[in-house]
mmCIF file of C-alpha atoms in Angstrom:
data_model
loop_
_atom_site.group_PDB
_atom_site.id
_atom_site.type_symbol
_atom_site.label_atom_id
_atom_site.label_comp_id
_atom_site.label_asym_id
_atom_site.label_seq_id
_atom_site.Cartn_x
_atom_site.Cartn_y
_atom_site.Cartn_z
ATOM 1 C CA MET A 1 0.192 -0.183 -0.045
ATOM 2 C CA VAL A 2 2.292 2.496 1.157
ATOM 3 C CA GLY A 3 6.117 2.305 2.075
ATOM 4 C CA LYS A 4 8.789 0.070 0.915
ATOM 5 C CA GLY A 5 8.991 -2.271 3.763
ATOM 6 C CA ASP A 6 12.538 -1.171 5.186
ATOM 7 C CA ASN A 7 12.976 0.867 8.305
ATOM 8 C CA THR A 8 14.748 3.774 6.562
ATOM 9 C CA GLN A 9 14.078 7.570 6.725
ATOM 10 C CA PHE A 10 11.937 8.986 4.093
ATOM 11 C CA THR A 11 12.660 11.548 1.584
ATOM 12 C CA VAL A 12 9.695 13.776 0.885
ATOM 13 C CA ASN A 13 10.767 14.766 -2.663
ATOM 14 C CA VAL A 14 10.843 11.184 -4.005
ATOM 15 C CA GLY A 15 7.943 9.561 -5.280
ATOM 16 C CA GLY A 16 8.582 6.186 -3.220
ATOM 17 C CA MET A 17 8.834 7.632 0.182
ATOM 18 C CA HIS A 18 10.539 5.827 2.820
ATOM 19 C CA ILE A 19 8.368 5.083 5.881
ATOM 20 C CA GLY A 20 10.366 3.628 8.857
ATOM 21 C CA THR A 21 7.685 3.610 11.837
ATOM 22 C CA PRO A 22 4.122 4.261 10.766
ATOM 23 C CA SER A 23 1.769 4.536 13.775
ATOM 24 C CA GLY A 24 -1.769 5.554 14.550
ATOM 25 C CA VAL A 25 -3.184 4.730 11.132
ATOM 26 C CA VAL A 26 -6.766 5.847 10.293
ATOM 27 C CA GLN A 27 -8.806 6.096 7.406
ATOM 28 C CA SER A 28 -11.259 8.659 6.359
ATOM 29 C CA LYS A 29 -14.576 7.829 4.699
ATOM 30 C CA ASN A 30 -13.291 8.728 1.170
ATOM 31 C CA GLY A 31 -10.477 6.328 1.580
ATOM 32 C CA ASP A 32 -7.405 8.510 2.459
ATOM 33 C CA LEU A 33 -4.905 7.363 5.009
ATOM 34 C CA TYR A 34 -3.596 9.390 7.489
ATOM 35 C CA PHE A 35 -0.833 8.046 9.899
ATOM 36 C CA THR A 36 2.155 9.229 12.223
ATOM 37 C CA GLU A 37 5.799 8.644 11.773
ATOM 38 C CA PRO A 38 7.011 8.941 15.496
ATOM 39 C CA ASN A 39 10.590 8.594 14.685
ATOM 40 C CA GLN A 40 10.234 11.449 12.021
ATOM 41 C CA HIS A 41 8.050 13.492 14.078
ATOM 42 C CA VAL A 42 5.440 14.308 11.266
ATOM 43 C CA VAL A 43 2.073 13.178 10.236
ATOM 44 C CA LEU A 44 1.357 11.941 6.814
ATOM 45 C CA LYS A 45 -1.438 11.443 4.368
ATOM 46 C CA ALA A 46 -1.818 8.784 1.496
ATOM 47 C CA VAL A 47 -4.182 10.050 -0.962
ATOM 48 C CA TYR A 48 -6.390 7.193 -2.074
ATOM 49 C CA ASP A 49 -7.008 6.906 -6.060
ATOM 50 C CA LYS A 50 -10.432 5.458 -6.381
ATOM 51 C CA ASP A 51 -9.791 4.668 -10.080
ATOM 52 C CA GLU A 52 -6.670 2.495 -9.416
ATOM 53 C CA GLY A 53 -7.784 1.346 -5.954
ATOM 54 C CA THR A 54 -4.408 2.422 -4.586
ATOM 55 C CA TRP A 55 -2.780 4.966 -2.367
ATOM 56 C CA SER A 56 -0.067 7.350 -3.613
ATOM 57 C CA ASN A 57 0.856 10.843 -3.301
ATOM 58 C CA VAL A 58 2.241 10.642 0.211
ATOM 59 C CA VAL A 59 2.147 14.216 1.857
ATOM 60 C CA ILE A 60 3.131 15.867 4.950
ATOM 61 C CA VAL A 61 0.037 17.257 6.964
ATOM 62 C CA ALA A 62 1.747 18.421 10.133
ATOM 63 C CA GLY A 63 5.312 18.609 11.590
ATOM 64 C CA THR A 64 8.525 19.688 10.210
ATOM 65 C CA GLY A 65 10.651 16.615 10.885
ATOM 66 C CA ASP A 66 12.536 18.258 13.834
ATOM 67 C CA PRO A 67 11.560 17.018 17.361
ATOM 68 C CA ASP A 68 10.785 20.323 19.002
ATOM 69 C CA MET A 69 7.888 22.357 20.684
ATOM 70 C CA GLY A 70 6.008 23.703 17.651
ATOM 71 C CA ASP A 71 4.106 26.992 17.473
ATOM 72 C CA ASP A 72 0.269 27.303 17.422
ATOM 73 C CA ASN A 73 -1.748 29.360 14.850
ATOM 74 C CA THR A 74 0.428 28.602 12.148
ATOM 75 C CA ASP A 75 0.856 26.359 8.980
ATOM 76 C CA ALA A 76 0.637 22.846 10.458
ATOM 77 C CA THR A 77 3.754 21.989 8.143
ATOM 78 C CA LEU A 78 5.944 24.561 9.821
ATOM 79 C CA SER A 79 5.189 23.625 13.463
ATOM 80 C CA ALA A 80 7.334 21.200 14.980
ATOM 81 C CA LEU A 81 5.757 17.868 16.711
ATOM 82 C CA LYS A 82 7.567 15.511 18.991
ATOM 83 C CA THR A 83 7.120 11.964 18.756
ATOM 84 C CA PRO A 84 3.439 11.861 17.396
ATOM 85 C CA VAL A 85 1.803 8.551 18.033
ATOM 86 C CA HIS A 86 -1.920 8.625 17.218
ATOM 87 C CA LEU A 87 -4.578 10.447 15.218
ATOM 88 C CA SER A 88 -8.428 10.779 15.297
ATOM 89 C CA LEU A 89 -10.367 12.348 12.584
ATOM 90 C CA ILE A 90 -13.235 14.831 12.604
ATOM 91 C CA GLU A 91 -15.276 14.541 9.409
ATOM 92 C CA ASP A 92 -18.521 16.278 8.210
ATOM 93 C CA ASP A 93 -21.628 14.626 6.903
ATOM 94 C CA ALA A 94 -20.261 14.044 3.624
ATOM 95 C CA GLY A 95 -17.314 12.380 4.877
ATOM 96 C CA GLU A 96 -14.544 15.376 4.171
ATOM 97 C CA VAL A 97 -12.080 15.396 7.038
ATOM 98 C CA ILE A 98 -12.630 18.927 8.487
ATOM 99 C CA ALA A 99 -9.868 18.564 11.359
ATOM 100 C CA LEU A 100 -7.244 16.111 12.697
ATOM 101 C CA ILE A 101 -6.524 15.358 16.143
ATOM 102 C CA ILE A 102 -2.778 14.634 16.809
ATOM 103 C CA VAL A 103 -1.247 13.048 20.051
ATOM 104 C CA ASP A 104 1.829 15.231 20.230
ATOM 105 C CA ARG A 105 3.351 12.822 23.068
ATOM 106 C CA GLY A 106 6.800 14.014 23.248
ATOM 107 C CA ASN A 107 5.438 17.409 23.882
ATOM 108 C CA HIS A 108 2.540 16.299 26.385
ATOM 109 C CA ARG A 109 0.035 17.923 24.208
ATOM 110 C CA ILE A 110 -2.986 17.271 22.027
ATOM 111 C CA ARG A 111 -3.044 19.138 18.658
ATOM 112 C CA LYS A 112 -5.935 20.034 16.246
ATOM 113 C CA VAL A 113 -5.296 20.776 12.628
ATOM 114 C CA ASP A 114 -7.942 22.867 10.724
ATOM 115 C CA MET A 115 -8.312 20.957 7.398
ATOM 116 C CA THR A 116 -10.514 23.485 5.745
ATOM 117 C CA SER A 117 -8.268 26.554 6.049
ATOM 118 C CA THR A 118 -5.555 27.650 3.674
ATOM 119 C CA PRO A 119 -2.833 26.852 4.848
ATOM 120 C CA LYS A 120 -3.873 24.208 7.331
ATOM 121 C CA ILE A 121 -3.652 25.873 10.786
ATOM 122 C CA ILE A 122 -2.536 23.979 13.773
ATOM 123 C CA THR A 123 -3.506 24.963 17.412
ATOM 124 C CA THR A 124 -3.070 23.266 20.921
ATOM 125 C CA ILE A 125 -6.188 22.081 22.406
ATOM 126 C CA ALA A 126 -4.925 20.406 25.482
ATOM 127 C CA GLY A 127 -1.676 20.527 27.435
ATOM 128 C CA ASN A 128 0.544 23.276 28.341
ATOM 129 C CA GLY A 129 3.632 21.305 27.288
ATOM 130 C CA GLN A 130 4.801 20.550 30.491
ATOM 131 C CA GLN A 131 4.996 16.972 31.688
ATOM 132 C CA GLY A 132 2.692 16.663 35.070
ATOM 133 C CA ASP A 133 -0.582 15.949 36.059
ATOM 134 C CA SER A 134 -2.842 18.783 36.747
ATOM 135 C CA GLY A 135 -5.840 20.641 35.488
ATOM 136 C CA ASP A 136 -9.112 18.735 36.223
ATOM 137 C CA SER A 137 -12.212 20.855 35.643
ATOM 138 C CA GLU A 138 -9.868 23.706 34.441
ATOM 139 C CA LEU A 139 -9.084 25.021 30.935
ATOM 140 C CA ALA A 140 -7.679 22.158 29.031
ATOM 141 C CA THR A 141 -4.685 24.297 27.616
ATOM 142 C CA SER A 142 -3.483 25.190 30.986
ATOM 143 C CA ALA A 143 -3.606 21.503 32.079
ATOM 144 C CA LYS A 144 -0.367 19.104 32.250
ATOM 145 C CA LEU A 145 -0.447 15.732 30.639
ATOM 146 C CA ASN A 146 2.222 12.907 30.735
ATOM 147 C CA ASN A 147 2.866 10.986 27.711
ATOM 148 C CA PRO A 148 -0.466 10.903 26.293
ATOM 149 C CA ASN A 149 -0.643 7.938 23.813
ATOM 150 C CA TYR A 150 -4.252 7.830 22.396
ATOM 151 C CA ALA A 151 -7.337 10.183 21.424
ATOM 152 C CA TYR A 152 -10.561 9.595 20.345
ATOM 153 C CA TYR A 153 -13.118 12.165 19.217
ATOM 154 C CA ASP A 154 -16.781 11.321 19.955
ATOM 155 C CA LYS A 155 -18.879 12.540 17.086
ATOM 156 C CA SER A 156 -22.206 12.414 19.420
ATOM 157 C CA SER A 157 -21.259 14.828 22.045
ATOM 158 C CA GLY A 158 -18.118 16.534 20.130
ATOM 159 C CA ASP A 159 -16.096 15.665 23.190
ATOM 160 C CA ILE A 160 -12.451 14.241 22.955
ATOM 161 C CA PHE A 161 -11.157 11.295 25.144
ATOM 162 C CA VAL A 162 -7.661 11.064 25.923
ATOM 163 C CA ALA A 163 -5.445 8.035 27.368
ATOM 164 C CA ASP A 164 -3.198 10.200 29.570
ATOM 165 C CA MET A 165 -0.683 6.991 29.686
ATOM 166 C CA GLN A 166 1.939 7.807 32.433
ATOM 167 C CA ASN A 167 -0.830 9.454 34.735
ATOM 168 C CA HIS A 168 -2.766 6.326 34.505
ATOM 169 C CA LYS A 169 -5.936 8.254 33.337
ATOM 170 C CA ILE A 170 -8.358 8.783 30.737
ATOM 171 C CA ARG A 171 -9.221 12.352 30.331
ATOM 172 C CA ARG A 172 -12.129 13.931 28.759
ATOM 173 C CA ILE A 173 -11.778 17.190 26.966
ATOM 174 C CA PHE A 174 -15.407 18.935 26.919
ATOM 175 C CA LYS A 175 -16.590 20.711 23.657
ATOM 176 C CA SER A 176 -17.178 24.150 24.856
ATOM 177 C CA ASP A 177 -20.952 25.212 24.996
ATOM 178 C CA THR A 178 -19.904 29.009 24.806
ATOM 179 C CA PRO A 179 -19.960 30.351 21.207
ATOM 180 C CA LEU A 180 -17.297 33.034 22.258
ATOM 181 C CA ARG A 181 -14.950 30.505 23.386
ATOM 182 C CA PRO A 182 -14.889 27.711 20.660
ATOM 183 C CA LEU A 183 -11.425 26.227 21.401
ATOM 184 C CA ARG A 184 -11.794 26.267 25.106
ATOM 185 C CA ALA A 185 -12.281 23.033 27.160
ATOM 186 C CA ARG A 186 -11.769 21.445 30.340
ATOM 187 C CA PHE A 187 -10.822 18.298 31.947
ATOM 188 C CA VAL A 188 -12.458 15.913 34.253
ATOM 189 C CA GLN A 189 -10.830 12.704 35.560
ATOM 190 C CA VAL A 190 -12.686 9.678 34.341
ATOM 191 C CA SER A 191 -10.611 6.725 35.465
ATOM 192 C CA THR A 192 -7.373 6.450 37.478
ATOM 193 C CA ARG A 193 -7.087 2.597 37.940
ATOM 194 C CA LEU A 194 -6.019 1.695 34.247
ATOM 195 C CA ALA A 195 -3.155 -0.161 32.980
ATOM 196 C CA MET A 196 -0.190 1.935 31.492
ATOM 197 C CA VAL A 197 -1.089 1.406 28.158
ATOM 198 C CA VAL A 198 -4.669 2.031 27.370
ATOM 199 C CA ARG A 199 -5.954 0.316 24.162
ATOM 200 C CA PRO A 200 -8.564 1.658 21.848
ATOM 201 C CA LEU A 201 -11.126 -0.938 22.921
ATOM 202 C CA MET A 202 -10.751 -0.136 26.741
ATOM 203 C CA LEU A 203 -11.027 3.566 25.883
ATOM 204 C CA ALA A 204 -14.090 2.701 23.683
ATOM 205 C CA LEU A 205 -15.595 0.908 26.509
ATOM 206 C CA VAL A 206 -15.272 4.098 28.968
ATOM 207 C CA ILE A 207 -16.661 6.437 26.331
ATOM 208 C CA GLN A 208 -19.783 4.248 25.876
ATOM 209 C CA HIS A 209 -20.156 4.561 29.636
ATOM 210 C CA PHE A 210 -19.723 8.274 30.175
ATOM 211 C CA SER A 211 -21.164 9.346 27.065
ATOM 212 C CA GLN A 212 -24.653 7.810 28.179
#
């Protein structure tokens, strides 16, 4: 599908892009693949060709390739990530991807890319970049995370659930109900007695319970 099967660094300017350690693969309703390259600190997209039934034209969606603390409110490809490990898609009713949620684990942040803007703008929606455990019931961007490793966008509520791995918690970012504060959110603690690595199935069960 995508990649050459070897664990080598990729080259963006070459058609046969090398992909060493793909992770967090998700597929949009139109067939495109989105995935992270944690060792290269980028998020990639492989465009699906419906006529050929294949994936090609692999492009960088977010990240510069340098492991750093990237700026907000800028072109996503000009903002650094550090070991991104998972993605979640936000799609409209037509199946178009309107936003991309990125677990920026090495920076202890959750990032969001607006896929409808030109250029595609990236912002931080949770985590202040400092490793720690704080911020329940407060503004999500002021909270401290500790190596988050999974995020899930709940379409029914608009909330985002995060597996805060090293804090042994699942944390819920509530969608703001205040029109003047669309990017604001707050944390509440959902569960503390979890295994260090929270798998998607476990997170889905918790989401099902707390979304009722």
